[in-house]
mmCIF file of C-alpha atoms in Angstrom:
data_model
loop_
_atom_site.group_PDB
_atom_site.id
_atom_site.type_symbol
_atom_site.label_atom_id
_atom_site.label_comp_id
_atom_site.label_asym_id
_atom_site.label_seq_id
_atom_site.Cartn_x
_atom_site.Cartn_y
_atom_site.Cartn_z
ATOM 1 C CA UNK A 204 -18.482 69.943 13.218
ATOM 2 C CA UNK A 205 -21.438 70.098 15.566
ATOM 3 C CA UNK A 206 -21.537 72.242 18.667
ATOM 4 C CA UNK A 207 -23.932 72.238 21.598
ATOM 5 C CA UNK A 208 -24.356 75.260 23.853
ATOM 6 C CA UNK A 209 -25.963 75.369 27.276
ATOM 7 C CA UNK A 210 -26.007 78.977 28.366
ATOM 8 C CA UNK A 211 -27.102 78.426 31.978
ATOM 9 C CA UNK A 212 -24.259 77.009 34.092
ATOM 10 C CA UNK A 213 -26.431 76.847 37.202
ATOM 11 C CA UNK A 214 -30.129 77.010 38.003
ATOM 12 C CA UNK A 215 -32.293 76.459 41.038
ATOM 13 C CA UNK A 216 -35.976 75.737 41.478
ATOM 14 C CA UNK A 217 -38.329 75.232 44.371
ATOM 15 C CA UNK A 218 -39.690 71.767 44.932
ATOM 16 C CA UNK A 219 -42.943 71.179 42.987
ATOM 17 C CA UNK A 220 -42.266 74.101 40.645
ATOM 18 C CA UNK A 221 -41.441 73.985 36.942
ATOM 19 C CA UNK A 222 -38.043 74.779 35.436
ATOM 20 C CA UNK A 223 -36.764 74.996 31.875
ATOM 21 C CA UNK A 224 -33.176 74.311 30.847
ATOM 22 C CA UNK A 225 -31.954 75.804 27.579
ATOM 23 C CA UNK A 226 -29.900 74.216 24.824
ATOM 24 C CA UNK A 227 -28.958 75.351 21.350
ATOM 25 C CA UNK A 228 -26.947 73.489 18.761
ATOM 26 C CA UNK A 229 -25.285 74.116 15.461
ATOM 27 C CA UNK A 230 -25.163 71.595 12.633
ATOM 28 C CA UNK A 231 -25.429 71.303 8.881
ATOM 29 C CA UNK A 232 -26.803 67.768 9.173
ATOM 30 C CA UNK A 233 -30.410 67.080 8.235
ATOM 31 C CA UNK A 234 -30.680 63.755 10.038
ATOM 32 C CA UNK A 235 -29.846 63.809 13.733
ATOM 33 C CA UNK A 236 -31.029 63.083 17.250
ATOM 34 C CA UNK A 237 -31.021 65.131 20.433
ATOM 35 C CA UNK A 238 -30.783 63.908 23.992
ATOM 36 C CA UNK A 239 -30.885 65.138 27.552
ATOM 37 C CA UNK A 240 -28.774 63.181 30.045
ATOM 38 C CA UNK A 241 -28.843 63.595 33.818
ATOM 39 C CA UNK A 242 -25.756 63.168 36.000
ATOM 40 C CA UNK A 243 -26.565 63.086 39.748
ATOM 41 C CA UNK A 244 -23.825 63.310 42.386
ATOM 42 C CA UNK A 245 -23.235 59.576 41.955
ATOM 43 C CA UNK A 246 -21.838 60.641 38.501
ATOM 44 C CA UNK A 247 -23.867 57.965 36.692
ATOM 45 C CA UNK A 248 -25.072 59.251 33.290
ATOM 46 C CA UNK A 249 -28.784 58.603 32.870
ATOM 47 C CA UNK A 250 -30.861 59.229 29.748
ATOM 48 C CA UNK A 251 -33.764 61.573 30.445
ATOM 49 C CA UNK A 252 -35.314 62.056 27.031
ATOM 50 C CA UNK A 253 -34.619 61.584 23.317
ATOM 51 C CA UNK A 254 -35.882 63.463 20.247
ATOM 52 C CA UNK A 255 -35.644 62.537 16.576
ATOM 53 C CA UNK A 256 -35.056 65.615 14.431
ATOM 54 C CA UNK A 257 -37.462 64.403 11.755
ATOM 55 C CA UNK A 258 -40.345 64.313 14.227
ATOM 56 C CA UNK A 259 -42.190 67.564 14.781
ATOM 57 C CA UNK A 260 -43.912 66.301 17.906
ATOM 58 C CA UNK A 261 -42.075 67.133 21.107
ATOM 59 C CA UNK A 262 -40.949 64.155 23.167
ATOM 60 C CA UNK A 263 -42.313 63.671 26.676
ATOM 61 C CA UNK A 264 -41.384 61.291 29.489
ATOM 62 C CA UNK A 265 -43.580 61.667 32.546
ATOM 63 C CA UNK A 266 -42.568 65.000 34.189
ATOM 64 C CA UNK A 267 -39.967 65.730 31.518
ATOM 65 C CA UNK A 268 -40.748 67.295 28.157
ATOM 66 C CA UNK A 269 -38.838 69.139 25.479
ATOM 67 C CA UNK A 270 -39.512 72.143 23.299
ATOM 68 C CA UNK A 271 -37.822 71.301 20.010
ATOM 69 C CA UNK A 272 -37.561 74.233 17.615
ATOM 70 C CA UNK A 273 -35.732 72.854 14.586
ATOM 71 C CA UNK A 274 -35.470 76.080 12.622
ATOM 72 C CA UNK A 275 -34.044 77.895 15.610
ATOM 73 C CA UNK A 276 -31.864 74.874 16.510
ATOM 74 C CA UNK A 277 -33.166 74.974 20.024
ATOM 75 C CA UNK A 278 -33.895 72.024 22.317
ATOM 76 C CA UNK A 279 -34.995 73.016 25.815
ATOM 77 C CA UNK A 280 -35.946 70.660 28.651
ATOM 78 C CA UNK A 281 -38.891 71.344 30.915
ATOM 79 C CA UNK A 282 -39.136 69.625 34.268
ATOM 80 C CA UNK A 283 -42.563 69.825 35.879
ATOM 81 C CA UNK A 284 -43.319 69.230 39.560
ATOM 82 C CA UNK A 285 -39.615 69.309 40.418
ATOM 83 C CA UNK A 286 -38.452 66.814 43.014
ATOM 84 C CA UNK A 287 -35.408 66.783 45.254
ATOM 85 C CA UNK A 288 -34.124 63.782 43.286
ATOM 86 C CA UNK A 289 -33.958 65.937 40.176
ATOM 87 C CA UNK A 290 -30.938 67.720 41.621
ATOM 88 C CA UNK A 291 -28.152 66.925 39.154
ATOM 89 C CA UNK A 292 -26.079 68.120 36.216
ATOM 90 C CA UNK A 293 -28.078 68.046 32.994
ATOM 91 C CA UNK A 294 -26.336 67.635 29.664
ATOM 92 C CA UNK A 295 -27.796 68.329 26.270
ATOM 93 C CA UNK A 296 -26.299 66.147 23.536
ATOM 94 C CA UNK A 297 -26.357 65.865 19.749
ATOM 95 C CA UNK A 298 -25.985 62.696 17.715
ATOM 96 C CA UNK A 299 -25.532 62.673 13.961
ATOM 97 C CA UNK A 300 -27.813 60.297 12.120
ATOM 98 C CA UNK A 301 -26.103 57.487 10.265
ATOM 99 C CA UNK A 302 -26.531 53.899 9.166
ATOM 100 C CA UNK A 303 -24.758 52.933 12.376
ATOM 101 C CA UNK A 304 -24.115 54.373 15.783
ATOM 102 C CA UNK A 305 -22.264 57.652 16.120
ATOM 103 C CA UNK A 306 -20.884 59.500 19.143
ATOM 104 C CA UNK A 307 -22.623 62.055 21.304
ATOM 105 C CA UNK A 308 -21.511 65.688 21.292
ATOM 106 C CA UNK A 309 -22.267 67.215 24.684
ATOM 107 C CA UNK A 310 -22.899 70.703 25.951
ATOM 108 C CA UNK A 311 -21.052 71.906 29.048
ATOM 109 C CA UNK A 312 -24.026 71.159 31.272
ATOM 110 C CA UNK A 313 -26.408 72.955 33.619
ATOM 111 C CA UNK A 314 -26.247 72.290 37.343
ATOM 112 C CA UNK A 315 -29.795 72.153 38.681
ATOM 113 C CA UNK A 316 -30.553 72.427 42.384
ATOM 114 C CA UNK A 317 -34.045 71.621 43.649
ATOM 115 C CA UNK A 318 -34.709 73.415 46.925
ATOM 116 C CA UNK A 319 -37.126 72.112 49.539
ATOM 117 C CA UNK B 274 -28.564 42.902 32.912
ATOM 118 C CA UNK B 275 -25.591 44.228 34.868
ATOM 119 C CA UNK B 276 -25.190 47.278 32.655
ATOM 120 C CA UNK B 277 -21.846 48.574 31.444
ATOM 121 C CA UNK B 278 -19.075 47.554 33.815
ATOM 122 C CA UNK B 279 -15.936 49.609 34.309
ATOM 123 C CA UNK B 280 -12.901 48.903 36.426
ATOM 124 C CA UNK B 281 -11.341 50.218 38.475
ATOM 125 C CA UNK B 282 -13.800 52.786 39.855
ATOM 126 C CA UNK B 283 -10.951 54.868 41.210
ATOM 127 C CA UNK B 284 -7.292 54.941 40.280
ATOM 128 C CA UNK B 285 -4.543 57.001 41.845
ATOM 129 C CA UNK B 286 -1.134 56.786 40.257
ATOM 130 C CA UNK B 287 2.072 58.724 39.922
ATOM 131 C CA UNK B 288 3.216 60.598 36.888
ATOM 132 C CA UNK B 289 4.988 58.355 34.423
ATOM 133 C CA UNK B 290 3.165 55.177 35.387
ATOM 134 C CA UNK B 291 1.088 53.109 32.992
ATOM 135 C CA UNK B 292 -2.673 53.119 33.581
ATOM 136 C CA UNK B 293 -5.163 50.647 32.105
ATOM 137 C CA UNK B 294 -8.896 51.236 32.283
ATOM 138 C CA UNK B 295 -11.273 48.403 31.485
ATOM 139 C CA UNK B 296 -14.793 48.202 30.142
ATOM 140 C CA UNK B 297 -17.312 45.429 29.607
ATOM 141 C CA UNK B 298 -20.232 46.588 27.434
ATOM 142 C CA UNK B 299 -23.787 45.338 27.723
ATOM 143 C CA UNK B 300 -24.150 41.926 26.112
ATOM 144 C CA UNK B 301 -25.439 42.221 22.549
ATOM 145 C CA UNK B 302 -24.337 45.812 22.063
ATOM 146 C CA UNK B 303 -21.986 46.287 19.148
ATOM 147 C CA UNK B 304 -20.890 49.896 19.609
ATOM 148 C CA UNK B 305 -18.551 51.077 22.337
ATOM 149 C CA UNK B 306 -17.518 54.623 23.190
ATOM 150 C CA UNK B 307 -14.835 56.049 25.481
ATOM 151 C CA UNK B 308 -15.489 59.571 26.825
ATOM 152 C CA UNK B 309 -13.496 61.755 29.175
ATOM 153 C CA UNK B 310 -15.012 64.301 31.568
ATOM 154 C CA UNK B 311 -13.061 67.258 32.999
ATOM 155 C CA UNK B 312 -14.140 70.526 34.519
ATOM 156 C CA UNK B 313 -12.428 72.521 31.798
ATOM 157 C CA UNK B 314 -13.481 70.576 28.709
ATOM 158 C CA UNK B 315 -16.649 68.835 29.826
ATOM 159 C CA UNK B 316 -17.524 65.480 28.231
ATOM 160 C CA UNK B 317 -15.591 64.678 25.100
ATOM 161 C CA UNK B 318 -15.228 61.607 22.913
ATOM 162 C CA UNK B 319 -11.876 59.866 22.886
ATOM 163 C CA UNK B 320 -12.563 56.928 20.556
ATOM 164 C CA UNK B 321 -15.387 54.646 19.464
ATOM 165 C CA UNK B 322 -15.715 51.165 18.034
ATOM 166 C CA UNK B 323 -18.380 49.529 15.894
ATOM 167 C CA UNK B 324 -18.250 45.730 15.783
ATOM 168 C CA UNK B 325 -14.873 45.828 17.564
ATOM 169 C CA UNK B 326 -13.338 48.040 14.845
ATOM 170 C CA UNK B 327 -12.098 51.536 15.772
ATOM 171 C CA UNK B 328 -14.058 54.067 13.732
ATOM 172 C CA UNK B 329 -12.866 57.423 15.001
ATOM 173 C CA UNK B 330 -9.917 58.001 17.317
ATOM 174 C CA UNK B 331 -9.480 61.685 16.530
ATOM 175 C CA UNK B 332 -10.327 62.537 20.124
ATOM 176 C CA UNK B 333 -7.391 60.621 21.561
ATOM 177 C CA UNK B 334 -5.169 63.397 22.941
ATOM 178 C CA UNK B 335 -1.809 62.030 21.881
ATOM 179 C CA UNK B 336 0.232 58.894 21.338
ATOM 180 C CA UNK B 337 0.303 58.234 25.063
ATOM 181 C CA UNK B 338 -3.294 57.064 24.761
ATOM 182 C CA UNK B 339 -4.291 53.803 23.118
ATOM 183 C CA UNK B 340 -7.491 51.745 23.075
ATOM 184 C CA UNK B 341 -8.276 48.208 22.058
ATOM 185 C CA UNK B 342 -11.346 46.060 21.686
ATOM 186 C CA UNK B 343 -10.161 42.487 21.223
ATOM 187 C CA UNK B 344 -13.682 41.069 21.352
ATOM 188 C CA UNK B 345 -17.292 42.126 21.688
ATOM 189 C CA UNK B 346 -17.262 41.941 25.472
ATOM 190 C CA UNK B 347 -14.108 43.792 26.470
ATOM 191 C CA UNK B 348 -12.243 47.027 25.806
ATOM 192 C CA UNK B 349 -9.242 48.733 27.363
ATOM 193 C CA UNK B 350 -7.995 52.306 27.408
ATOM 194 C CA UNK B 351 -4.310 52.615 28.212
ATOM 195 C CA UNK B 352 -2.301 55.682 29.116
ATOM 196 C CA UNK B 353 1.476 55.331 29.034
ATOM 197 C CA UNK B 354 3.129 57.333 30.473
ATOM 198 C CA UNK B 355 0.471 59.101 32.524
ATOM 199 C CA UNK B 356 0.628 62.832 33.295
ATOM 200 C CA UNK B 357 -1.212 64.997 35.858
ATOM 201 C CA UNK B 358 -3.277 66.589 33.067
ATOM 202 C CA UNK B 359 -4.775 63.143 32.369
ATOM 203 C CA UNK B 360 -6.662 63.360 35.675
ATOM 204 C CA UNK B 361 -10.353 63.058 34.804
ATOM 205 C CA UNK B 362 -13.358 60.754 34.905
ATOM 206 C CA UNK B 363 -13.295 58.265 32.041
ATOM 207 C CA UNK B 364 -16.618 56.844 30.900
ATOM 208 C CA UNK B 365 -17.318 53.857 28.739
ATOM 209 C CA UNK B 366 -20.691 53.620 26.982
ATOM 210 C CA UNK B 367 -22.273 51.031 24.732
ATOM 211 C CA UNK B 368 -25.238 50.907 22.387
ATOM 212 C CA UNK B 369 -27.082 48.496 20.150
ATOM 213 C CA UNK B 370 -26.309 48.879 16.485
ATOM 214 C CA UNK B 371 -29.516 48.457 14.527
ATOM 215 C CA UNK B 372 -30.564 51.715 12.890
ATOM 216 C CA UNK B 373 -29.321 54.999 14.279
ATOM 217 C CA UNK B 374 -29.907 57.354 17.151
ATOM 218 C CA UNK B 375 -29.789 54.583 19.701
ATOM 219 C CA UNK B 376 -29.436 55.323 23.395
ATOM 220 C CA UNK B 377 -25.952 55.015 24.795
ATOM 221 C CA UNK B 378 -25.732 53.287 28.161
ATOM 222 C CA UNK B 379 -22.957 54.568 30.356
ATOM 223 C CA UNK B 380 -20.812 52.794 32.878
ATOM 224 C CA UNK B 381 -20.174 54.304 36.309
ATOM 225 C CA UNK B 382 -16.899 55.844 35.178
ATOM 226 C CA UNK B 383 -13.318 55.575 36.409
ATOM 227 C CA UNK B 384 -11.969 58.538 38.335
ATOM 228 C CA UNK B 385 -8.273 58.807 37.500
ATOM 229 C CA UNK B 386 -5.911 60.921 39.567
ATOM 230 C CA UNK B 387 -2.333 61.299 38.391
ATOM 231 C CA UNK B 388 -0.037 62.816 41.020
#
């Protein structure tokens, strides 16, 4: 079974600063995908970024980027130029690769507060 | 596209009552997932369907929970009888089935409170 660990229950950052959220996972799979989802107070789950395990290049989406260390099974999220709208719960998630769709396994989340 | 639609958004019921949660996935998606979110356990999978067929229901807590997907555009999650420990936010998510690693699109969730 796969497990996802987010060791930082809460974090805060000043507006316009950079913050990094940590995530580690455990799996024996060789083919898998990693995700970061954002859950603002509205509770809507929103995809932030996606990484294929077979790609060495780190994924980026505008102000969001990841540091994917496959050997260390680490998948951290960096948010640059933090904005008040980034305040949310952030969930790291693992998806096993397959010929079809498979479920997400989530970490417990990190609550991020962006302070003006 | 309207996105994944869930109803009701909020449900308050008394212990022992039957509860039915509904989900309409995004048109064209052929995978549907039911997740439950609680403070204690976080987000966990209950059951998922591919092409309307249940693939893994090992996350369903007990026989009080059942889920159906009679067609590609509708799914239900039923709890009978409900208990206070079932209080949680229930999410439905859908994804497109070609290849793997596809993004799952979540509905707004149903907040269930069992008194």
